Short mmCIF file of C-alpha atoms in Angstrom, two decimals:
data_model
loop_
_atom_site.label_atom_id
_atom_site.label_comp_id
_atom_site.label_asym_id
_atom_site.label_seq_id
_atom_site.Cartn_x
_atom_site.Cartn_y
_atom_site.Cartn_z
CA UNK A 43 -37.72 -94.74 56.74
CA UNK A 44 -39.19 -92.17 54.39
CA UNK A 45 -39.91 -88.69 55.69
CA UNK A 46 -43.48 -89.05 54.44
CA UNK A 47 -44.24 -91.54 57.23
CA UNK A 48 -42.67 -89.70 60.16
CA UNK A 49 -44.62 -87.52 62.52
CA UNK A 50 -43.84 -83.84 62.24
CA UNK A 51 -43.23 -82.28 65.62
CA UNK A 52 -42.55 -78.78 66.81
CA UNK A 53 -41.63 -77.76 70.32
CA UNK A 54 -44.43 -75.19 70.21
CA UNK A 55 -47.07 -77.74 69.14
CA UNK A 56 -48.86 -77.75 72.47
CA UNK A 57 -52.35 -76.73 73.52
CA UNK A 58 -51.31 -73.78 75.66
CA UNK A 59 -52.81 -71.21 73.30
CA UNK A 60 -51.99 -67.54 73.59
CA UNK A 61 -50.45 -66.20 76.75
CA UNK A 62 -53.67 -65.19 78.45
CA UNK A 63 -53.99 -65.40 82.22
CA UNK A 64 -55.39 -68.68 83.42
CA UNK A 65 -58.92 -68.77 84.75
CA UNK A 66 -58.76 -69.04 88.55
CA UNK A 67 -59.34 -72.58 89.81
CA UNK A 68 -62.97 -73.23 90.63
CA UNK A 69 -64.15 -70.23 88.60
CA UNK A 70 -65.99 -70.04 85.34
CA UNK A 71 -64.85 -68.15 82.26
CA UNK A 72 -67.12 -65.13 82.61
CA UNK A 73 -67.62 -63.24 79.37
CA UNK A 74 -69.92 -60.53 78.00
CA UNK A 75 -72.27 -61.28 75.08
CA UNK A 76 -70.10 -59.16 72.75
CA UNK A 77 -66.96 -61.05 73.79
CA UNK A 78 -68.64 -64.42 73.31
CA UNK A 79 -69.88 -63.34 69.89
CA UNK A 80 -66.37 -62.22 68.89
CA UNK A 81 -64.79 -65.53 69.97
CA UNK A 82 -67.52 -67.51 68.18
CA UNK A 83 -67.02 -65.46 64.99
CA UNK A 84 -63.26 -66.09 65.09
CA UNK A 85 -63.85 -69.83 65.61
CA UNK A 86 -66.32 -70.06 62.73
CA UNK A 87 -64.06 -68.00 60.40
CA UNK A 88 -61.08 -70.27 61.10
CA UNK A 89 -63.19 -73.41 60.71
CA UNK A 90 -65.24 -72.43 57.66
CA UNK A 91 -62.93 -70.12 55.69
CA UNK A 92 -59.23 -70.26 56.57
CA UNK A 93 -58.82 -73.97 57.31
CA UNK A 94 -60.56 -75.29 54.14
CA UNK A 95 -58.60 -72.88 51.92
CA UNK A 96 -55.34 -73.92 53.57
CA UNK A 97 -56.16 -77.62 53.26
CA UNK A 98 -56.72 -77.08 49.55
CA UNK A 99 -53.36 -75.28 49.21
CA UNK A 100 -51.52 -78.03 51.14
CA UNK A 101 -53.15 -80.73 48.99
CA UNK A 102 -52.08 -78.88 45.83
CA UNK A 103 -48.53 -78.47 47.18
CA UNK A 104 -48.35 -82.15 48.14
CA UNK A 105 -49.39 -83.17 44.64
CA UNK A 106 -46.37 -81.33 43.22
CA UNK A 107 -44.02 -84.07 44.39
CA UNK A 108 -40.95 -83.58 46.59
CA UNK A 109 -42.25 -82.28 49.90
CA UNK A 110 -38.88 -81.84 51.61
CA UNK A 111 -38.11 -78.59 49.78
CA UNK A 112 -41.66 -77.52 48.99
CA UNK A 113 -42.19 -74.19 50.78
CA UNK A 114 -45.94 -74.11 50.18
CA UNK A 115 -46.31 -77.57 51.71
CA UNK A 116 -44.02 -76.95 54.71
CA UNK A 117 -45.48 -73.52 55.54
CA UNK A 118 -49.03 -74.78 54.90
CA UNK A 119 -48.64 -77.71 57.31
CA UNK A 120 -47.18 -75.43 59.97
CA UNK A 121 -49.99 -72.89 59.54
CA UNK A 122 -52.54 -75.72 59.62
CA UNK A 123 -51.17 -76.85 63.01
CA UNK A 124 -51.43 -73.25 64.28
CA UNK A 125 -55.05 -73.00 63.14
CA UNK A 126 -55.93 -76.36 64.70
CA UNK A 127 -54.29 -75.30 67.97
CA UNK A 128 -56.25 -72.03 67.99
CA UNK A 129 -59.49 -73.90 67.19
CA UNK A 130 -58.93 -76.24 70.17
CA UNK A 131 -58.20 -73.26 72.43
CA UNK A 132 -61.31 -71.37 71.28
CA UNK A 133 -63.50 -74.48 71.59
CA UNK A 134 -62.39 -74.94 75.22
CA UNK A 135 -62.93 -71.24 76.02
CA UNK A 136 -66.38 -71.21 74.43
CA UNK A 137 -67.38 -74.46 76.11
CA UNK A 138 -66.38 -73.22 79.57
CA UNK A 139 -67.81 -69.71 79.13
CA UNK A 140 -70.61 -68.28 81.17
CA UNK A 141 -72.15 -65.33 79.35
CA UNK A 142 -73.18 -62.52 81.69
CA UNK A 143 -75.16 -59.62 80.26
CA UNK A 144 -74.39 -56.35 82.10
CA UNK A 145 -77.81 -55.01 81.06
CA UNK A 146 -79.47 -57.43 83.50
CA UNK A 147 -77.73 -55.79 86.48
CA UNK A 148 -79.21 -52.33 85.85
CA UNK A 149 -79.98 -50.58 89.09
CA UNK A 150 -77.36 -52.54 91.03
CA UNK A 151 -75.45 -50.31 93.41
CA UNK A 152 -72.34 -52.48 93.72
CA UNK A 153 -69.53 -53.22 91.28
CA UNK A 154 -69.78 -56.67 89.71
CA UNK A 155 -68.71 -58.28 86.44
CA UNK A 156 -69.81 -56.17 83.46
CA UNK A 157 -69.86 -52.87 85.33
CA UNK A 158 -68.45 -49.70 83.82
CA UNK A 159 -66.88 -47.88 86.75
CA UNK A 160 -65.58 -44.33 86.95
CA UNK A 161 -62.96 -43.91 89.67
CA UNK A 162 -61.00 -40.95 90.97
CA UNK A 163 -57.32 -41.75 91.43
CA UNK A 164 -55.16 -40.33 94.19
CA UNK A 165 -53.79 -37.61 91.88
CA UNK A 166 -57.33 -36.33 91.16
CA UNK A 167 -57.71 -37.81 87.66
CA UNK A 168 -60.88 -39.67 86.81
CA UNK A 169 -60.74 -42.79 84.66
CA UNK A 170 -63.42 -45.16 83.46
CA UNK A 171 -62.95 -48.93 83.38
CA UNK A 172 -65.24 -51.72 82.21
CA UNK A 173 -64.85 -55.07 83.96
CA UNK A 174 -64.90 -57.79 81.30
CA UNK A 175 -63.74 -61.37 80.70
CA UNK A 176 -60.15 -62.51 80.37
CA UNK A 177 -60.46 -62.90 76.59
CA UNK A 178 -61.89 -59.38 76.15
CA UNK A 179 -59.44 -57.36 78.24
CA UNK A 180 -57.69 -54.40 76.59
CA UNK A 181 -56.26 -52.04 79.19
CA UNK A 182 -55.56 -49.35 76.60
CA UNK A 183 -59.29 -49.15 75.86
CA UNK A 184 -60.31 -49.23 79.51
CA UNK A 185 -61.43 -52.89 79.39
CA UNK A 186 -59.95 -54.69 82.40
CA UNK A 187 -60.18 -58.39 83.16
CA UNK A 188 -62.22 -59.39 86.18
CA UNK A 189 -59.15 -61.22 87.54
CA UNK A 190 -56.90 -58.14 87.37
CA UNK A 191 -55.80 -56.55 90.65
CA UNK A 192 -57.72 -53.33 89.84
CA UNK A 193 -60.97 -55.19 89.14
CA UNK A 194 -60.56 -57.37 92.23
CA UNK A 195 -60.12 -54.22 94.30
CA UNK A 196 -63.23 -52.60 92.82
CA UNK A 197 -65.53 -55.63 93.09
CA UNK A 198 -68.39 -55.12 95.56
CA UNK A 199 -67.55 -51.42 96.06
CA UNK A 200 -70.33 -48.84 95.98
CA UNK A 201 -70.46 -45.22 94.81
CA UNK A 202 -68.29 -42.95 97.03
CA UNK A 203 -66.47 -45.94 98.54
CA UNK A 204 -62.73 -45.52 98.93
CA UNK A 205 -60.78 -48.66 98.05
CA UNK A 206 -57.07 -49.35 98.39
CA UNK A 207 -55.25 -50.67 95.32
CA UNK A 208 -52.00 -52.42 96.18
CA UNK A 209 -49.24 -51.54 93.73
CA UNK A 210 -45.62 -52.76 93.60
CA UNK A 211 -44.43 -49.40 94.87
CA UNK A 212 -47.10 -48.84 97.53
CA UNK A 213 -50.83 -48.36 97.89
CA UNK A 214 -53.12 -46.02 95.95
CA UNK A 215 -56.51 -44.88 97.19
CA UNK A 216 -59.31 -44.91 94.62
CA UNK A 217 -62.77 -43.42 95.08
CA UNK A 218 -65.68 -44.90 93.14
CA UNK A 219 -67.50 -42.03 91.40
CA UNK A 220 -70.05 -43.81 89.21
CA UNK A 221 -71.24 -47.36 88.41
CA UNK A 222 -73.11 -48.07 85.16
CA UNK A 223 -74.32 -51.36 83.73
CA UNK A 224 -74.63 -51.22 79.96
CA UNK A 225 -73.79 -53.31 76.91
CA UNK A 226 -70.07 -53.34 76.30
CA UNK A 227 -69.00 -53.19 72.66
CA UNK A 228 -65.56 -54.46 71.76
#
């Protein structure tokens, strides 16, 4: 049988998507408006710009004849599968998302999704964290996922509450210094 009529398969051709933590069972994919906008922009860019250009390149490469040693064709097909996989992942994330605007919680005295919380660690240092969706998390920038152990510990705490964060090497006491609800820019 000719190679042209066989299905191309890769071991990594599954729908798993990037290695993001799974959304807890029974929960929704909470996300801020900025995070939803960023995912939507990525989806539309892949769908409207990258994929059509790549399809055109693959069609050109296929028209050149022998596909078995055609690098443009082989790489293009592989990249096309990657884009389609990412589009499926983004479509599922966007479909299951519940957008929560932190601005609507202004005046709330407890820590909930979307809060920007300043805490005092046991060593006396103060750090600020924003509790965001799984797809928006960036610990280096102070954006922590609402399913992270730190966020779970802080949820429902109030100003001046002491909470205990369980760490692999023990327990750390954190004191909530300030809670602010504002738009979070990514």
